[in-house]
Short mmCIF file of C-alpha atoms in Angstrom, two decimals:
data_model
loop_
_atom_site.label_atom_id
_atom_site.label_comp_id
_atom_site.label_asym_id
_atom_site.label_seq_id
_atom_site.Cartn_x
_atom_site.Cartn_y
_atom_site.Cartn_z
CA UNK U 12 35.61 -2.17 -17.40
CA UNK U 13 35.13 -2.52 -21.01
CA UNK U 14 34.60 0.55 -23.18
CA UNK U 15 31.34 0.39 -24.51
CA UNK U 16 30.37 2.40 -27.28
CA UNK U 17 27.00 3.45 -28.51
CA UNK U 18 27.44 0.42 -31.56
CA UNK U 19 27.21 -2.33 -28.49
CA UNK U 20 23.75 -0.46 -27.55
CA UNK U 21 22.75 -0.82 -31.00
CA UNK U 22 23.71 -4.46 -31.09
CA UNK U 23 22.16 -5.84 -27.71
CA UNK U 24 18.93 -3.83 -28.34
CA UNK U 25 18.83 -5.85 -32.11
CA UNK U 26 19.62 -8.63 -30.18
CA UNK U 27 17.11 -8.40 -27.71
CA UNK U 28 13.94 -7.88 -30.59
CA UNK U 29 15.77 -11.23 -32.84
CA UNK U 30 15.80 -13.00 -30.06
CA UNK U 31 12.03 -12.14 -28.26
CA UNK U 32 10.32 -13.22 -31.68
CA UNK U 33 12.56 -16.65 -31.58
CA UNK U 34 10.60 -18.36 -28.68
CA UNK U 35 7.30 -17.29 -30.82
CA UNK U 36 8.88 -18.72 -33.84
CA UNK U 37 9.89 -22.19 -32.54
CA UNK U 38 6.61 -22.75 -30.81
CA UNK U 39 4.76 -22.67 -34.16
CA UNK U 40 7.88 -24.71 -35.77
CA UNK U 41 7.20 -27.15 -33.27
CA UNK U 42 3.75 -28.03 -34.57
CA UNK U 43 5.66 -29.53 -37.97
CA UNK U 44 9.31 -30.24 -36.84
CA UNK U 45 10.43 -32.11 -33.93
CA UNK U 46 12.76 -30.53 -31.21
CA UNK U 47 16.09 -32.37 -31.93
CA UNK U 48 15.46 -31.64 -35.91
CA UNK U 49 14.34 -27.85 -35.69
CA UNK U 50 17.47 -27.10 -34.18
CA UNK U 51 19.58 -28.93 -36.77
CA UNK U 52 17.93 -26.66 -39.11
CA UNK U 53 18.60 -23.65 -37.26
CA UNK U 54 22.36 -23.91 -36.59
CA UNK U 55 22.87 -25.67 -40.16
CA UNK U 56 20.64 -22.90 -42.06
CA UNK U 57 23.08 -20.63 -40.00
CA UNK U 58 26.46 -22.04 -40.79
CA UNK U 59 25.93 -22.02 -44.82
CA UNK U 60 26.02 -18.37 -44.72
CA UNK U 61 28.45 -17.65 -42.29
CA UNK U 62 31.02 -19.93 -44.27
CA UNK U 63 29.91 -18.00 -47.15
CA UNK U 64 31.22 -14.85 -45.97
CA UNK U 65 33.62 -16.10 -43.84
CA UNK U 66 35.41 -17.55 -46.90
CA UNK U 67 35.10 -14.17 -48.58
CA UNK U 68 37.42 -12.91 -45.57
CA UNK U 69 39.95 -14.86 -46.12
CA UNK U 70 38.83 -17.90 -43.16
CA UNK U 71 40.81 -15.82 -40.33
CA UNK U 72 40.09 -17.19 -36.93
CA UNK U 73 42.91 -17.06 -34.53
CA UNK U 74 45.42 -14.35 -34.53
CA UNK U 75 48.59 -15.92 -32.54
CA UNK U 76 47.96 -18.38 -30.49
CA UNK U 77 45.07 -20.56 -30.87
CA UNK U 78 42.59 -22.49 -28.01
CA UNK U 79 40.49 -25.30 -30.17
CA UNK U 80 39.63 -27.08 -27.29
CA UNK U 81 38.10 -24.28 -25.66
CA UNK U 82 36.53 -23.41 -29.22
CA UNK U 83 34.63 -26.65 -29.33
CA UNK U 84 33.59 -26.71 -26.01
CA UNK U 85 31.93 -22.89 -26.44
CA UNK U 86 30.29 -24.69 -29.72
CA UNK U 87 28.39 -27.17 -27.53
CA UNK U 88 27.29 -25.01 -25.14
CA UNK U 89 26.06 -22.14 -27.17
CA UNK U 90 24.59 -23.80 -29.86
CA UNK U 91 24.04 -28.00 -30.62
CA UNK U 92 23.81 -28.27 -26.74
CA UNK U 93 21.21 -25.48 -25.42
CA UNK U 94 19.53 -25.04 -28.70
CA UNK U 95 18.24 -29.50 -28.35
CA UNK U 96 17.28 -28.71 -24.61
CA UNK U 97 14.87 -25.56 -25.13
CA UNK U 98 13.18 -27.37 -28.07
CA UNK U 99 12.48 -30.44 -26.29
CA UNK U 100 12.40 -28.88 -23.09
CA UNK U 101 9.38 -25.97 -24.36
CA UNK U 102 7.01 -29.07 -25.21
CA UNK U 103 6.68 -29.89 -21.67
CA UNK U 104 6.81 -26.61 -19.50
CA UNK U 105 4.87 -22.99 -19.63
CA UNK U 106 6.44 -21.18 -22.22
CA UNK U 107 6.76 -18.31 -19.74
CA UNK U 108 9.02 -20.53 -17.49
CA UNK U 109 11.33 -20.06 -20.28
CA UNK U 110 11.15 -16.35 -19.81
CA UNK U 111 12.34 -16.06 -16.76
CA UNK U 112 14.84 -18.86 -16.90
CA UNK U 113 16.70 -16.91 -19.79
CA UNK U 114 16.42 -13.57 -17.89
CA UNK U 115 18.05 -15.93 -14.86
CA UNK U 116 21.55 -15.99 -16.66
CA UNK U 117 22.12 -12.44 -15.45
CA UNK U 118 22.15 -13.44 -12.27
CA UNK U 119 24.61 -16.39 -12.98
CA UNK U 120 27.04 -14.66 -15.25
CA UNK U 121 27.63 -11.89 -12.25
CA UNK U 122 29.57 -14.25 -10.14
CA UNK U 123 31.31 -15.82 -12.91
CA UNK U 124 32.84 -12.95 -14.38
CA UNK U 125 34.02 -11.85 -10.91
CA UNK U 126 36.02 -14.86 -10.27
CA UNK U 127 36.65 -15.29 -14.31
CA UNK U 128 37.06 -12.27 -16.57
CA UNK U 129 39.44 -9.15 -15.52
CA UNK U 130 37.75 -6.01 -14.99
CA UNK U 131 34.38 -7.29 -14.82
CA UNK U 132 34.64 -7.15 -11.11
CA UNK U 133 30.73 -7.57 -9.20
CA UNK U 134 29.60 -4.19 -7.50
CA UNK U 135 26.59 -3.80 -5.28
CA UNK U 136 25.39 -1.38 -7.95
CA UNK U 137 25.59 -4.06 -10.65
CA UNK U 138 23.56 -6.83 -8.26
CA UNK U 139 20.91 -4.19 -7.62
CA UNK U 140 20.66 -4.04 -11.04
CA UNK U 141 20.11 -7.21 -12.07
CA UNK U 142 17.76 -8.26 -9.43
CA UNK U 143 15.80 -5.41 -10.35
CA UNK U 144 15.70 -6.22 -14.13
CA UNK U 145 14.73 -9.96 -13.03
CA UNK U 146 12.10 -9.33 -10.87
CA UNK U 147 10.76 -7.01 -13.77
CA UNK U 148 10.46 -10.20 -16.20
CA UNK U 149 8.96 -12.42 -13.32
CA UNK U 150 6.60 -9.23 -12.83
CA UNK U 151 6.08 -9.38 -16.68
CA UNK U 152 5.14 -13.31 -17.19
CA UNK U 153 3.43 -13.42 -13.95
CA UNK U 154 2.44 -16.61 -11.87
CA UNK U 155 1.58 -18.02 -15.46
CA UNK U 156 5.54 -19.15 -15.55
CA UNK U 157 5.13 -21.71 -12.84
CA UNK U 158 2.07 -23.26 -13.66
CA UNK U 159 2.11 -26.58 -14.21
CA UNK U 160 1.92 -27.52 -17.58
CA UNK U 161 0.12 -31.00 -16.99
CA UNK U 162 3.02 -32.74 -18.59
CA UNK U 163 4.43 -35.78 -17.66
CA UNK U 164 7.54 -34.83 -18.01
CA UNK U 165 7.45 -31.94 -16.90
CA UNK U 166 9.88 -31.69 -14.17
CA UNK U 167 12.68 -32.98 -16.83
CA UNK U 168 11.69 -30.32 -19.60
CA UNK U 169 12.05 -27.71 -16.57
CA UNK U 170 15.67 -28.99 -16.03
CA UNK U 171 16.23 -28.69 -19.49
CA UNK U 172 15.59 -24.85 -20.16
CA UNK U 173 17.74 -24.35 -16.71
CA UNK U 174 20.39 -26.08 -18.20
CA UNK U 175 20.48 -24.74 -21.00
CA UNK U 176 20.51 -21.15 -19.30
CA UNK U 177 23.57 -22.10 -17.48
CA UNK U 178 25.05 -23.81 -20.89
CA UNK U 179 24.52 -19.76 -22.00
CA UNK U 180 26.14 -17.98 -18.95
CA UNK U 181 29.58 -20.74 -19.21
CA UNK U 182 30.21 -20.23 -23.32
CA UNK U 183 30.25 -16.36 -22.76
CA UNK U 184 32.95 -16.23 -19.64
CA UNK U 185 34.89 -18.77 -22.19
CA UNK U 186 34.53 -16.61 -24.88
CA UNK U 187 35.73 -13.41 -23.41
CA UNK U 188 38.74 -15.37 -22.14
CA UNK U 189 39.59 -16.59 -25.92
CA UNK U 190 43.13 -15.08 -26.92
CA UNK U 191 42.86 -12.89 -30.26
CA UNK U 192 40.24 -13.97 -32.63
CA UNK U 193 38.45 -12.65 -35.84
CA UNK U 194 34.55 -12.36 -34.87
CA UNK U 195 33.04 -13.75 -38.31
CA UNK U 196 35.64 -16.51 -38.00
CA UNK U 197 34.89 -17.61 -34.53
CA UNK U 198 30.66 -17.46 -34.75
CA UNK U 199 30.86 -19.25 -37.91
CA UNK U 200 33.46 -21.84 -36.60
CA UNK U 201 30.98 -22.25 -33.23
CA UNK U 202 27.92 -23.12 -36.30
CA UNK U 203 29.81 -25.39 -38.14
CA UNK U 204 30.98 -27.69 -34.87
CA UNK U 205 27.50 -27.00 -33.84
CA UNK U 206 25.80 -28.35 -37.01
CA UNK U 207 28.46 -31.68 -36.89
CA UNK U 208 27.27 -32.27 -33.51
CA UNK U 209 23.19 -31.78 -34.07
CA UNK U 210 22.32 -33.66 -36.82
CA UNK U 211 23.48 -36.90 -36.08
CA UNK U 212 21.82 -36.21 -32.59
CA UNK U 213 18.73 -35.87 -34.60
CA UNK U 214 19.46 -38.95 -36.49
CA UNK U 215 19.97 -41.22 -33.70
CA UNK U 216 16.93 -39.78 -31.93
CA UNK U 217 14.11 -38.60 -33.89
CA UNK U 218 15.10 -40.53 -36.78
CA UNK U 219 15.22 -39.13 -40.79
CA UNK U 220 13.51 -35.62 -41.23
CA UNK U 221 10.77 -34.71 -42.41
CA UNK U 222 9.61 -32.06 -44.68
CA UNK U 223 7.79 -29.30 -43.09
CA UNK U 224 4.94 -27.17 -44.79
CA UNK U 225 6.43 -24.21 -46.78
CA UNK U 226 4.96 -21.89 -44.31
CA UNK U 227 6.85 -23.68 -41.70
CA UNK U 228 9.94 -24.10 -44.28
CA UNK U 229 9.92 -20.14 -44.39
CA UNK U 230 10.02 -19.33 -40.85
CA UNK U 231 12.85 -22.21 -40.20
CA UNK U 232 15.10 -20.43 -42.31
CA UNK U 233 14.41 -16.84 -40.48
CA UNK U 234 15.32 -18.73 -37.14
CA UNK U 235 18.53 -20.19 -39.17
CA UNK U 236 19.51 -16.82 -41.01
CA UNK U 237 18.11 -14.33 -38.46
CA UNK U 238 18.24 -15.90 -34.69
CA UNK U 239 20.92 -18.23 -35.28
CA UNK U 240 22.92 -16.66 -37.55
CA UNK U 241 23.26 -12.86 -37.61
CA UNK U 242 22.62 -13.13 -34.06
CA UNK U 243 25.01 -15.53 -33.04
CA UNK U 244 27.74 -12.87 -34.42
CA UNK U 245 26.14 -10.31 -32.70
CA UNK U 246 26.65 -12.39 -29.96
CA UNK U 247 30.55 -12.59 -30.30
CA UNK U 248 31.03 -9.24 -30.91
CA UNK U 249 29.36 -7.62 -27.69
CA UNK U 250 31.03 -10.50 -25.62
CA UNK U 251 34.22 -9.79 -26.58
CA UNK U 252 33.89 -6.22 -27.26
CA UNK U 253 31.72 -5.25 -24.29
CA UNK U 254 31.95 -8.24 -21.91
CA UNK U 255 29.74 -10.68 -21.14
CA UNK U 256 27.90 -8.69 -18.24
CA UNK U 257 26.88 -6.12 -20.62
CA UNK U 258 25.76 -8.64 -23.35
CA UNK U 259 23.04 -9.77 -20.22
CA UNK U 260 21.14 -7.03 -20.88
CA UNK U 261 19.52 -8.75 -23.68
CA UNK U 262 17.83 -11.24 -21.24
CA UNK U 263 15.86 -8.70 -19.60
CA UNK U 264 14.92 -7.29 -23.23
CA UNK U 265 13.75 -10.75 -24.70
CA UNK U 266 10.25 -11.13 -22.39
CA UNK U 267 9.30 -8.13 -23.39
CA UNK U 268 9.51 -8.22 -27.21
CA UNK U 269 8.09 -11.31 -26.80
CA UNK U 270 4.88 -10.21 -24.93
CA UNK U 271 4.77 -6.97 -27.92
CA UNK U 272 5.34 -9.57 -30.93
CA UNK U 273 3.00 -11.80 -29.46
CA UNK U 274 -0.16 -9.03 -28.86
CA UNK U 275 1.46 -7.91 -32.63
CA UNK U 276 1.48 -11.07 -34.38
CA UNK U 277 -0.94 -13.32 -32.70
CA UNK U 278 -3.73 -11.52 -31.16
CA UNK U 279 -2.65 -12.03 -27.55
CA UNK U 280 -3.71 -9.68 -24.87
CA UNK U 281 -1.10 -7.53 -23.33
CA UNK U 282 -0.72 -8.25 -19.55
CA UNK U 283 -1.71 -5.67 -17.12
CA UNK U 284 1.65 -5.61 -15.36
CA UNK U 285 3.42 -4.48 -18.68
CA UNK U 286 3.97 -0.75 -17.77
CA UNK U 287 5.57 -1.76 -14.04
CA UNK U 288 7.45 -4.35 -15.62
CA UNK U 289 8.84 -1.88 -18.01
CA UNK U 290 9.65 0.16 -15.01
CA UNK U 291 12.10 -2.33 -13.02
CA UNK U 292 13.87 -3.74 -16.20
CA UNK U 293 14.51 0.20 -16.87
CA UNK U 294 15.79 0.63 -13.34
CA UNK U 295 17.86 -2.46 -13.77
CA UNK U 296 19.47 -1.31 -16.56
CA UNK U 297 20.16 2.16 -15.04
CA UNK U 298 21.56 0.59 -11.77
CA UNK U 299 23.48 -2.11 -13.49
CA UNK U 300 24.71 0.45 -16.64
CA UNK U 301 25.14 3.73 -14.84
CA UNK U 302 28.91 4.13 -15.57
CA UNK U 303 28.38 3.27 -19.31
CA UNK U 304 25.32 4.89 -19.76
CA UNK U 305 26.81 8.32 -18.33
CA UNK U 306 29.56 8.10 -20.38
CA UNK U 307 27.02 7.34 -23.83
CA UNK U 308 25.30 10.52 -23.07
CA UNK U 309 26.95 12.89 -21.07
CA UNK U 310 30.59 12.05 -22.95
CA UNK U 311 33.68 9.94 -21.09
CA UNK U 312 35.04 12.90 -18.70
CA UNK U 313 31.75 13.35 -16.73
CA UNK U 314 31.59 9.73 -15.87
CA UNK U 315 35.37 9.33 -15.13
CA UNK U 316 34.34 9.37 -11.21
CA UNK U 317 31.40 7.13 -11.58
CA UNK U 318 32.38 3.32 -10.58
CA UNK U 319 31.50 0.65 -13.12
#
């Protein structure tokens, strides 16, 4: 079991606020840029910063022995690949069927890093947990999530955003099993293949770009900078520093900054089941968490008994 320290709180609980305004910020994108070409713009707005700094360290990636293959593969599936599917796919279903699809990964990356990462063995405890933290999201959207949309293609833009969760749960068992890499190196590597790969997608399918408003120009380039970007590091360094169970946690976080944002931001009314939801994502995370969570507040040697 990985050591997490308090810095890997910090960083999934960032995470988990970046990433529950993105879904709010791509639906109003959506209105000006189509799905293929919003993400484009995301990863690419992304990558020119990255390289930026990147460059500035000295372009370190692999330390020792390297694993491109496995690099480009992670690239598809965390960014060009997933990032085409929930843009096309969120014009065609409830946008709280995305909700709980993302909080689903949880409950796919469990078995997966019991057969695939060392140490990151599944407990009953951890199960518990994340059942508990999923029902709290379904509890959270509601029956809203599986209403249909009246789309007719509605059924494929369902099977979209559930493949694109699974795209999620695969790139983070394959990047905890990367040998030695440098984190800045590796997220802004996983951009750049990413950006190669999108926008000649978005050529061949939605055709040559056009210019949003500025308004919609301005919050492109948070979703580039700030979701895509900064988070996508983020993303690296919990998954290889606190294992890709751990980095889950963010999935149960996401609904609910979403639902706050939205009520914040837009007006919406906040649901009745907010405070019960709240409630099972908290007992999720203490069922799930207990070992590390002991050991954050009550210090390593009183949790030295207490299974991951």
């Amino acid at each position: 079991m990985p050591d997490i320290s308090p810095r890997y709180w910090l960083m999934i609980a960032t995470l988990g606020f970046v990433w529950g305004g993105t879904f709010l910020l791509i639906k109003i994108s959506l209105t000006d840029v189509t799905p293929f070409w919003l993400a484009a713009y995301r990863i690419t707005l992304a990558a020119l910063p990255m390289t930026l700094i990147w460059g500035l360290r000295g372009f370190r990636l692999f330390q020792g022995s390297s694993a491109w293959r496995t690099v480009v593969l992670i690239s598809i599936l965390s960014t060009a690949l997933p990032f085409a599917l929930i843009s096309w796919g969120q014009q065609h279903v409830p946008s709280g069927f995305t909700g709980v699809s993302m909080a689903a990964i949880a409950l796919m990356i469990l078995p997966l890093a019991h057969f695939f990462v060392p140490g990151e063995q599944m407990s009953l405890r951890k199960v518990i947990g994340m059942c508990f933290g999923f029902v709290g999201v379904t509890v959270l959207i509601g029956a809203k999530a599986f209403d249909s949309s009246g789309s007719d293609l509605e059924a494929f833009g369902r099977a979209a955003i559930l493949a694109s969760t699974a795209c999620y749960a695969v790139q983070s068992i394959l990047i905890r099993r990367l040998p030695p890499v440098d984190p800045v190196g590796l997220a802004t590597v996983l951009l750049l293949i990413g950006s190669v790969l999108i926008v000649p997608l978005a050529i061949t399918t939605e055709g040559a770009p056009i210019v949003p408003p500025p308004q919609t120009l301005w919050i492109i380039l948070v979703l580039g900078v700030v979701s895509t970007g900064l988070a996508n590091l983020l993303r690296v360094l919990v998954v290889r520093g606190a294992g890709p169970t751990f980095m889950t946690l963010t999935n149960f976080q996401v609904p609910l900054w979403a639902v706050v944002l939205g009520a914040l931001l837009l007006g919406e009314d906040l649901p009745s089941s907010l405070l019960s939801a709240l409630a099972l994502i908290l007992c999720g995370l203490g069922f799930s968490q207990y070992g590390p969570l002991k050991r954050l507040f009550f210090g390593k040697r009183s949790a030295e008994k207490v299974a991951p």
